[in-house]
CSV table of N, CA and C in Angstrom, one decimal:
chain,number,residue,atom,x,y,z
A,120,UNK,N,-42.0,106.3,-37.6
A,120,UNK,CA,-40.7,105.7,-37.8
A,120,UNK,C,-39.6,106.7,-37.4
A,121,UNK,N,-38.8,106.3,-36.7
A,121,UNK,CA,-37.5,107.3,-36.3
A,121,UNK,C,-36.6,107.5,-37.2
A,122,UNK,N,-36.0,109.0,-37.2
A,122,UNK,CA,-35.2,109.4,-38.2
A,122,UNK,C,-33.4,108.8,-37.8
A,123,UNK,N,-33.8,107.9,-37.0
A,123,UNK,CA,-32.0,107.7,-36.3
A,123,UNK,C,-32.1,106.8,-36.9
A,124,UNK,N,-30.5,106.2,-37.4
A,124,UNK,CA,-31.0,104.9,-38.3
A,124,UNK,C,-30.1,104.1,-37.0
A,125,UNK,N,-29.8,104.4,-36.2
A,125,UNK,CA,-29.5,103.5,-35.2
A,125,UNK,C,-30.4,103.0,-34.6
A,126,UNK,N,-31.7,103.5,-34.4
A,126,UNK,CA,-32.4,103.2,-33.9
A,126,UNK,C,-33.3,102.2,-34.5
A,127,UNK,N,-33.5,102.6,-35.7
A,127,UNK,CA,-34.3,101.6,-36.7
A,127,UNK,C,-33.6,100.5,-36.3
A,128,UNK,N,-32.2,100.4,-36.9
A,128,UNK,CA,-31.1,99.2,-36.8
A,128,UNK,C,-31.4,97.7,-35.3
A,129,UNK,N,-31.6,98.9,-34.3
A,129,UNK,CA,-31.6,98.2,-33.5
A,129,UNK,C,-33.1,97.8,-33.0
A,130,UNK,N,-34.3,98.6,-33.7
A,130,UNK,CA,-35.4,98.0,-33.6
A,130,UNK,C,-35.9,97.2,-34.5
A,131,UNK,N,-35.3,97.1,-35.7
A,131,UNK,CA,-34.9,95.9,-36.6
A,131,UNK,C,-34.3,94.6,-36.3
A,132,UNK,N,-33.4,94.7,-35.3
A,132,UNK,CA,-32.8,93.5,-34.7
A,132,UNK,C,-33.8,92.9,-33.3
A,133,UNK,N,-34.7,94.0,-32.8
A,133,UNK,CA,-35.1,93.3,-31.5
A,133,UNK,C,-36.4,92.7,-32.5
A,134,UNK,N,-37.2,93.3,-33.5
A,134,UNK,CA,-37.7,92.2,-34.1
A,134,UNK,C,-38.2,91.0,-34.5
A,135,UNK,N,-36.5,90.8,-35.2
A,135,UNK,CA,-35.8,89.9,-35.8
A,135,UNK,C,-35.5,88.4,-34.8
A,136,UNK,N,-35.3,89.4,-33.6
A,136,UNK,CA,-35.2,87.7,-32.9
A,136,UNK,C,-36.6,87.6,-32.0
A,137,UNK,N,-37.6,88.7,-32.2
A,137,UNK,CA,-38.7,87.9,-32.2
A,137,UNK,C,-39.1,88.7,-30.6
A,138,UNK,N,-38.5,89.5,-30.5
A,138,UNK,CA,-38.5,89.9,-28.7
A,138,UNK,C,-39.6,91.0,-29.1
A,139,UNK,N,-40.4,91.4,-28.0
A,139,UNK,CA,-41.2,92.3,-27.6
A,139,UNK,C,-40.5,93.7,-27.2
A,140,UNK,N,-40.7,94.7,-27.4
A,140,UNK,CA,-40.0,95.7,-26.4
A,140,UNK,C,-40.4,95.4,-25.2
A,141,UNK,N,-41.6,95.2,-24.6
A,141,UNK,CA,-41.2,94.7,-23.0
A,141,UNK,C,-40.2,93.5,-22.8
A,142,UNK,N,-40.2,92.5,-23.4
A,142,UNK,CA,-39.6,91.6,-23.1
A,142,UNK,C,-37.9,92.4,-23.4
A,143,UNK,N,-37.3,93.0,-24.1
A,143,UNK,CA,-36.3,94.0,-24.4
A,143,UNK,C,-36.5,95.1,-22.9
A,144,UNK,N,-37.1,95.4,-22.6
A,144,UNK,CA,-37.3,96.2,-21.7
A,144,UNK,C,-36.9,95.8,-20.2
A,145,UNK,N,-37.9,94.3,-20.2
A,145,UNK,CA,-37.1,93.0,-18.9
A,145,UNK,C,-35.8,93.3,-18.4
A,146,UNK,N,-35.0,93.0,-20.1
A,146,UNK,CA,-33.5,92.5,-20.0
A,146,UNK,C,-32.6,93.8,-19.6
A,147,UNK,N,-33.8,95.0,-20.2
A,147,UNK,CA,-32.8,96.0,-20.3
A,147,UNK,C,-33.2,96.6,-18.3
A,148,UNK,N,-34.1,95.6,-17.9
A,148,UNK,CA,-34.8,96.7,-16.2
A,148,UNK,C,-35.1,98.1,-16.8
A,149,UNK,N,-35.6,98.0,-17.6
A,149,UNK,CA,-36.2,99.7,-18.0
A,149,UNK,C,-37.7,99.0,-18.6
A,150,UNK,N,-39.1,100.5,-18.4
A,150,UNK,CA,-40.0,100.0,-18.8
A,150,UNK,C,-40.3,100.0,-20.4
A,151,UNK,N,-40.9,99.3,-20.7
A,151,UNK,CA,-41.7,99.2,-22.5
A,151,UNK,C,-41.7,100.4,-22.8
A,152,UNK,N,-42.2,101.6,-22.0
A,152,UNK,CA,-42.8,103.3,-22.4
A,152,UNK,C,-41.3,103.8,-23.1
A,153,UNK,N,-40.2,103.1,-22.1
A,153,UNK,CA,-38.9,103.8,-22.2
A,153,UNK,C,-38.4,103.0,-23.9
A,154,UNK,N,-38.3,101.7,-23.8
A,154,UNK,CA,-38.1,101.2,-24.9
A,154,UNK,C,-38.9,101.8,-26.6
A,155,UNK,N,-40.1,101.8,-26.0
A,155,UNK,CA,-40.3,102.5,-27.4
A,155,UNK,C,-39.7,104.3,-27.9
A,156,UNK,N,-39.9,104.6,-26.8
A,156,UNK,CA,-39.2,106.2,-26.9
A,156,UNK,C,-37.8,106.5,-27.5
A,157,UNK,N,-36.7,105.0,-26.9
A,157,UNK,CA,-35.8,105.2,-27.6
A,157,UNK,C,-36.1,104.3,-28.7
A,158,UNK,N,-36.3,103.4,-29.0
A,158,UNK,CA,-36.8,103.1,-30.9
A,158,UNK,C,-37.0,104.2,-31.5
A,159,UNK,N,-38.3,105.2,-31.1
A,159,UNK,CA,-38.6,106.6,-31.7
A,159,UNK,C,-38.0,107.2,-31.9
A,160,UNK,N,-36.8,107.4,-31.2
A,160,UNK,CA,-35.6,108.7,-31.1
A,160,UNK,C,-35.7,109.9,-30.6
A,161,UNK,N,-37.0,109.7,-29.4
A,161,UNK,CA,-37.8,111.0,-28.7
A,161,UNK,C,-37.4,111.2,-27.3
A,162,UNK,N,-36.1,110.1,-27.0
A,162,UNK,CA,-35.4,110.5,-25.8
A,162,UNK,C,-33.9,110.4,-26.5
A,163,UNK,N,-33.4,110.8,-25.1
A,163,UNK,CA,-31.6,110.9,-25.5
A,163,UNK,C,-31.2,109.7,-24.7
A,164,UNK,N,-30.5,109.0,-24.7
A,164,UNK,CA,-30.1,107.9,-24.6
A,164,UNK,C,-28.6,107.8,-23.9
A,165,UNK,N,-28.5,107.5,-22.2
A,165,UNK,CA,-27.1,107.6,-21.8
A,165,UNK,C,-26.2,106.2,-23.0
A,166,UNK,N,-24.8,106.2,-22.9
A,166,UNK,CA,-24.2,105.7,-23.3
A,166,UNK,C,-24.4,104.5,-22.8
A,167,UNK,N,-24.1,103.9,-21.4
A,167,UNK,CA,-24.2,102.7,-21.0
A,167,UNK,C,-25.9,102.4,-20.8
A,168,UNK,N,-26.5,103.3,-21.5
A,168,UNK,CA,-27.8,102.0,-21.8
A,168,UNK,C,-27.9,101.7,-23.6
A,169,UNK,N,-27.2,102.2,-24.0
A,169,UNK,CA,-26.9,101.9,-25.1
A,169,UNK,C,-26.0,100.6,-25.7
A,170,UNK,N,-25.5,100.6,-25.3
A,170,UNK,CA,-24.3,99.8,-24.8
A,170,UNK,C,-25.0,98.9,-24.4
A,171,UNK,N,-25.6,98.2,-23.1
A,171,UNK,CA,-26.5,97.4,-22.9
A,171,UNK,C,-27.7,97.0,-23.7
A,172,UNK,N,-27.9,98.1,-24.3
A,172,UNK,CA,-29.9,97.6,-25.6
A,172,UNK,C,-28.8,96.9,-26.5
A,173,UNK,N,-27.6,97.0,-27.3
A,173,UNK,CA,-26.7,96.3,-28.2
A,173,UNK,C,-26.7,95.3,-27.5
A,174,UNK,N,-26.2,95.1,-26.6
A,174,UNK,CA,-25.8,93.4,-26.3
A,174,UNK,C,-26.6,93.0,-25.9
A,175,UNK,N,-27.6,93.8,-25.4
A,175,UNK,CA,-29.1,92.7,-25.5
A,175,UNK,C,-29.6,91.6,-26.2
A,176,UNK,N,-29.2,92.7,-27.7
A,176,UNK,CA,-30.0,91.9,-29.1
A,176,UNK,C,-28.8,91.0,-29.6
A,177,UNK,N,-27.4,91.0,-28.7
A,177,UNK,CA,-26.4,89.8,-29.3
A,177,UNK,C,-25.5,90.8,-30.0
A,178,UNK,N,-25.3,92.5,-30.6
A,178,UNK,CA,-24.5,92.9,-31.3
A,178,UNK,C,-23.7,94.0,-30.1
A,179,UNK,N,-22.6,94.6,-30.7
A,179,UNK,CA,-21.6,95.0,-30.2
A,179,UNK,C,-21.7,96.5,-31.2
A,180,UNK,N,-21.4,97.7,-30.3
A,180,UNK,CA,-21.3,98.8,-30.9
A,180,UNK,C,-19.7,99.4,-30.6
A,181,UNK,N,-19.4,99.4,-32.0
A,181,UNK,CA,-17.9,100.0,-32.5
A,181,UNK,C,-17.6,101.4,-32.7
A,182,UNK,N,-16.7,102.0,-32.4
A,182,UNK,CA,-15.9,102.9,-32.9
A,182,UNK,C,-15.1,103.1,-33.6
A,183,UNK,N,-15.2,103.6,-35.3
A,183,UNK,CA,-14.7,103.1,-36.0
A,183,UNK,C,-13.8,104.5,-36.9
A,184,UNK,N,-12.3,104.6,-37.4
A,184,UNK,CA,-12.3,105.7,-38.1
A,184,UNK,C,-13.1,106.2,-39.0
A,185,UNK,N,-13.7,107.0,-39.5
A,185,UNK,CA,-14.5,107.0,-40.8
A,185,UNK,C,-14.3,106.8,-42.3
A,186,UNK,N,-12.8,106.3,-41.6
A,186,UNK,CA,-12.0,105.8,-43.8
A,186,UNK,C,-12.3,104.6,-43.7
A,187,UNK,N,-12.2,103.9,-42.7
A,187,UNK,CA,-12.3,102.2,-42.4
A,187,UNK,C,-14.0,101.9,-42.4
A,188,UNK,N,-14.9,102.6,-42.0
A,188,UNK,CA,-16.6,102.2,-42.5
A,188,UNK,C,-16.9,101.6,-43.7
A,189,UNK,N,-16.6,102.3,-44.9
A,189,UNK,CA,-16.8,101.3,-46.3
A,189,UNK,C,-16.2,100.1,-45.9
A,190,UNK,N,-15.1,99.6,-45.7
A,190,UNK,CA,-14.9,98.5,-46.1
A,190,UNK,C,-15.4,97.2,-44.7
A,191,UNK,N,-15.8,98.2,-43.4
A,191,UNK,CA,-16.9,97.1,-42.7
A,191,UNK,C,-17.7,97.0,-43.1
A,192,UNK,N,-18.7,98.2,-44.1
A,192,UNK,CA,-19.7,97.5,-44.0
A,192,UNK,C,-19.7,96.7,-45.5
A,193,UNK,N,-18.9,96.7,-46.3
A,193,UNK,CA,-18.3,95.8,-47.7
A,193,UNK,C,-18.3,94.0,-46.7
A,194,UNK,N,-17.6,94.1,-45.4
A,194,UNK,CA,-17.1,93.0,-44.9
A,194,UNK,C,-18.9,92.3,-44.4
A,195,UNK,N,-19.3,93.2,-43.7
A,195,UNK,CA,-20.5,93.1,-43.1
A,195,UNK,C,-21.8,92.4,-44.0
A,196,UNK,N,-21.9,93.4,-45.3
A,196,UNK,CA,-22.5,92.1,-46.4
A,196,UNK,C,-22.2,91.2,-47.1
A,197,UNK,N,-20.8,90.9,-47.1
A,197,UNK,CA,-20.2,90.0,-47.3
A,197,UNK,C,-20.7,88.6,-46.6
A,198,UNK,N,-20.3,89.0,-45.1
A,198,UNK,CA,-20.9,87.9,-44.1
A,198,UNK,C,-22.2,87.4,-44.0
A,199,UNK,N,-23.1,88.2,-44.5
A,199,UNK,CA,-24.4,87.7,-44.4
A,199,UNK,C,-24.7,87.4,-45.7
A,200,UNK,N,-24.4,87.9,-47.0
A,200,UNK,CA,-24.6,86.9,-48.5
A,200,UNK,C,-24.7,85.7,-48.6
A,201,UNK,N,-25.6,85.0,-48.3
A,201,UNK,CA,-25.8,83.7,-48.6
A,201,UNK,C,-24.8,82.6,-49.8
A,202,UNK,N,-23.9,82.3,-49.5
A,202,UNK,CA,-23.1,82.0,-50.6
A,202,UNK,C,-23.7,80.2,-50.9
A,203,UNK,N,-24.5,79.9,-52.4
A,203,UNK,CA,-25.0,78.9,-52.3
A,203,UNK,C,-24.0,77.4,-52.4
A,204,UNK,N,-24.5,76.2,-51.7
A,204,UNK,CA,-23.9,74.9,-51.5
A,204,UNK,C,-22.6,75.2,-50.8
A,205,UNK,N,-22.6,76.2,-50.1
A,205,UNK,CA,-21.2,76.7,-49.0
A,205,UNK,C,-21.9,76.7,-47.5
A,206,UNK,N,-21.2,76.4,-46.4
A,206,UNK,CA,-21.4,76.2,-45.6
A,206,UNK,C,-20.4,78.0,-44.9
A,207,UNK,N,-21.1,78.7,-44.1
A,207,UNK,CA,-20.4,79.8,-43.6
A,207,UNK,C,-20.1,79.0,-42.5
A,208,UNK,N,-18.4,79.9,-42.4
A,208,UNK,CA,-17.7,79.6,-40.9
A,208,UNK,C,-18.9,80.6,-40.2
A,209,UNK,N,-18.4,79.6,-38.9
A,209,UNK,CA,-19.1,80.4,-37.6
A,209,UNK,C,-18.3,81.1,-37.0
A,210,UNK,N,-17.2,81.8,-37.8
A,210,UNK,CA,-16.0,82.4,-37.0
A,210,UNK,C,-16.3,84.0,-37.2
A,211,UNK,N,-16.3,84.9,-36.0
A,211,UNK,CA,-16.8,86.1,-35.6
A,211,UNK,C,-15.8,86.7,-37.3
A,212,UNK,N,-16.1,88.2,-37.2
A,212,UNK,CA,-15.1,89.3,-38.1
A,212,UNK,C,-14.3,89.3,-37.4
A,213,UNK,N,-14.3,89.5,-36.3
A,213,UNK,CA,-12.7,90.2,-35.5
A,213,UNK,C,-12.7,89.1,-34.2
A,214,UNK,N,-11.6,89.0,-33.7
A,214,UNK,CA,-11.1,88.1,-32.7
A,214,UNK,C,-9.6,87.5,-33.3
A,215,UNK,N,-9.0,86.6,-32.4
A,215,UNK,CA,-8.1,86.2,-32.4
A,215,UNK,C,-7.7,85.3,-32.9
A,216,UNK,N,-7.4,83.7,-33.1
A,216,UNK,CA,-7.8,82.8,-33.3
A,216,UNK,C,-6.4,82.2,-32.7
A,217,UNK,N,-6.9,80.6,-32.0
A,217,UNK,CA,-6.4,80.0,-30.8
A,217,UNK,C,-5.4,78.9,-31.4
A,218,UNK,N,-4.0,78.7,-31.3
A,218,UNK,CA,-3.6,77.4,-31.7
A,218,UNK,C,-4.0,76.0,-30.7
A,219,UNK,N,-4.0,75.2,-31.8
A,219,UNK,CA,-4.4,73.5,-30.6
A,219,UNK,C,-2.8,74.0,-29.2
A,220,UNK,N,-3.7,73.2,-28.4
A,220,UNK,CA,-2.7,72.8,-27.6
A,220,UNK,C,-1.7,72.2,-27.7
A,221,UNK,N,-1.2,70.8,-28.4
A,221,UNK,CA,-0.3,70.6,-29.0
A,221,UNK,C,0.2,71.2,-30.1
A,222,UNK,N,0.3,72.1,-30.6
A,222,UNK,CA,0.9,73.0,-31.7
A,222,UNK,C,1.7,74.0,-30.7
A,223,UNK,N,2.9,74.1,-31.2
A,223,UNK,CA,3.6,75.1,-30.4
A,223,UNK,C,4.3,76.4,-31.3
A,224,UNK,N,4.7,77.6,-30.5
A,224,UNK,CA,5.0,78.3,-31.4
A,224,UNK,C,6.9,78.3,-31.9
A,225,UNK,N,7.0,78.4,-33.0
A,225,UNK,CA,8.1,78.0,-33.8
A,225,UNK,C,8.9,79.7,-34.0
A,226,UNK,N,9.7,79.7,-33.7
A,226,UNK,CA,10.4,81.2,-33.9
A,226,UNK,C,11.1,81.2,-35.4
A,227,UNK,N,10.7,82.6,-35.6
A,227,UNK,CA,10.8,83.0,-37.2
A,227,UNK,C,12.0,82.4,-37.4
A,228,UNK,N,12.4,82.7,-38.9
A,228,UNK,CA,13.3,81.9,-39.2
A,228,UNK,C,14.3,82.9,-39.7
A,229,UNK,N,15.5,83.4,-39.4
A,229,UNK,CA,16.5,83.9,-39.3
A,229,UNK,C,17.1,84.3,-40.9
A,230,UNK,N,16.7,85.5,-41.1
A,230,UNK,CA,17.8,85.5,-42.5
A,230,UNK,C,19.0,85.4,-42.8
């Protein structure tokens, strides 16, 4: 087991949806030998393949201040708590959110 918990994390998620490290390895055009080594933590790992093995498995790696981590990862098990006879939005943590088309924007209102 690797001492990087990044790595667990992310060999937790390939997993989870069921992928093989070769089949992880396909997506990433790198071989299985290579895949396991970084799960292990027994190579170093450029940034843009890193970058790439995340969005392989569907997740996104952030940069975050280190005052602001508690309360993502407060947000983070939040989102995944099963909250019972509730239906979770399917609406990401972070993004924008779009007005209809017919809805227009109204300028503040003037003290």
């Amino acid at each position: 087991m690797s001492d990087f918990p990044l790595a667990q994390t992310l060999r937790d998620a390939r997993r989870k949806q069921g992928l093989t490290q070769e089949a992880l390895g396909n997506r990433l055009r790198i071989p299985q030998t290579h895949v396991s080594a970084m799960e292990a933590g027994t190579v170093d790992v450029r940034a843009s393949t890193l970058i790439a093995w995340t969005r392989a498995l569907g997740l996104e790696l952030l940069l975050l201040p280190r005052e602001v981590v508690p309360a993502v990862q407060f947000l983070k098990k939040e989102m995944v708590k099963p909250e019972p006879n509730t239906a979770r939005p399917s609406q990401p943590l972070y993004g924008s959110t779009e007005m209809d088309d017919d809805e227009e924007d109204e300028p503040a209102p003037r003290p």
